XYZ file of C-alpha atoms in Angstrom:
134
model
C 0.000 0.000 0.000
C 2.844 2.393 0.681
C 4.167 1.984 -2.890
C 0.799 2.937 -4.322
C 0.713 6.063 -2.158
C 4.179 7.108 -3.365
C 3.207 6.645 -7.012
C -0.009 8.583 -6.519
C 1.911 11.386 -4.784
C 4.434 11.496 -7.662
C 1.585 11.802 -10.156
C 0.077 14.640 -8.131
C 3.443 16.410 -7.974
C 3.851 16.031 -11.724
C 0.346 17.382 -12.365
C 1.007 20.304 -10.013
C 4.248 21.120 -11.853
C 2.348 21.236 -15.140
C -0.298 23.521 -13.622
C 2.378 25.825 -12.159
C 4.251 25.939 -15.483
C 1.040 26.789 -17.353
C 0.145 29.516 -14.852
C 3.668 30.869 -15.038
C 3.554 30.962 -18.861
C 0.189 32.737 -18.760
C 1.491 35.356 -16.350
C 4.600 35.956 -18.505
C 2.441 36.228 -21.628
C 0.092 38.632 -19.831
C 3.106 40.746 -18.853
C 4.411 40.750 -22.439
C 0.984 41.715 -23.794
C 0.739 44.539 -21.269
C 4.187 45.895 -22.170
C 3.476 45.646 -25.893
C 0.059 47.297 -25.488
C 1.764 50.217 -23.730
C 4.214 50.503 -26.635
C 1.485 50.433 -29.274
C -0.737 52.754 -27.221
C -3.753 53.647 -29.388
C -2.222 52.361 -32.641
C -3.000 48.672 -32.147
C -4.750 46.159 -29.966
C -2.333 43.586 -28.564
C -3.737 40.319 -27.245
C -2.885 36.674 -26.718
C -4.621 34.337 -29.164
C -4.728 31.158 -27.090
C -6.142 29.018 -29.908
C -3.160 29.746 -32.162
C -0.642 30.338 -29.339
C 0.438 33.719 -30.688
C 0.648 37.252 -29.352
C -1.307 39.197 -31.947
C -0.981 42.840 -32.920
C -4.108 44.136 -34.658
C -3.749 47.661 -36.077
C -6.512 50.012 -34.920
C -5.046 53.404 -35.834
C -6.269 54.512 -39.288
C -2.761 55.234 -40.646
C -1.392 51.970 -39.287
C -4.344 50.046 -40.753
C -3.864 51.679 -44.168
C -0.151 50.871 -44.152
C -0.818 47.224 -43.313
C -3.586 46.929 -45.903
C -1.254 48.432 -48.515
C 1.155 45.568 -47.798
C -1.610 43.037 -48.336
C -2.506 44.668 -51.634
C 1.114 44.748 -52.783
C 1.146 48.556 -52.723
C 3.495 49.166 -49.780
C 7.131 50.116 -49.940
C 9.423 47.271 -48.974
C 11.518 49.556 -46.766
C 8.515 50.674 -44.661
C 7.395 47.076 -44.249
C 10.943 46.023 -43.355
C 11.091 48.720 -40.657
C 7.852 47.396 -39.160
C 8.842 43.728 -39.367
C 12.268 44.506 -37.887
C 10.509 46.081 -34.904
C 8.331 42.955 -34.545
C 11.465 40.793 -34.684
C 13.005 42.941 -31.934
C 9.874 42.577 -29.796
C 9.747 38.822 -30.226
C 13.433 38.491 -29.382
C 13.011 40.668 -26.294
C 10.050 38.738 -24.900
C 11.851 35.466 -25.614
C 15.084 36.612 -23.929
C 13.668 38.653 -21.047
C 10.427 36.840 -20.233
C 11.363 33.386 -21.573
C 8.224 33.224 -23.680
C 8.338 30.759 -26.536
C 5.370 32.238 -28.350
C 5.399 33.973 -31.749
C 4.451 37.622 -32.167
C 2.291 38.392 -35.199
C 0.761 41.324 -37.035
C -2.736 40.360 -38.108
C -5.018 41.672 -40.812
C -7.061 44.516 -39.283
C -10.079 43.465 -41.373
C -9.734 39.747 -40.596
C -7.647 39.046 -37.465
C -7.573 35.324 -38.287
C -5.114 36.126 -41.102
C -1.493 36.606 -40.067
C 0.512 39.075 -42.146
C 3.818 38.677 -40.385
C 4.976 36.374 -37.594
C 8.246 36.332 -35.702
C 9.665 33.904 -33.172
C 12.720 34.720 -31.060
C 13.670 37.560 -33.418
C 13.387 35.563 -36.638
C 10.721 35.737 -39.307
C 8.386 32.737 -39.439
C 6.000 34.103 -42.071
C 5.842 37.233 -44.184
C 2.884 38.031 -46.457
C 5.232 40.140 -48.623
C 6.857 36.893 -49.719
C 3.469 35.869 -51.139
C 3.064 39.206 -52.950
C 6.246 38.790 -54.996
């Protein structure tokens, strides 16, 4: 009977470690979202998309929205888009290094937030809609 109790206690400890790790990840993601929201101020909504495990940036400022939509339509300058994607890469690298978050950061289509336009993980591009426009 004592062996069974030890095994059950080990399982409980393992389950508790998983719960603590998940709570810890959520709190780090919440902190990253809060910091990023402060940086984007009124220009974008920043939120965690749990279903896709991504921190999403949805442009809300009219100029920002127009710039992003121009990229989708193949009308944007590559240098402006590169400046924006470089800043997203910097953000993703910072949250990975400082907060130990292994979650991509993505700019989403302001008209359809289910569509990712650019995604970065640990400072490196994972997806870029501009690649599709060429």
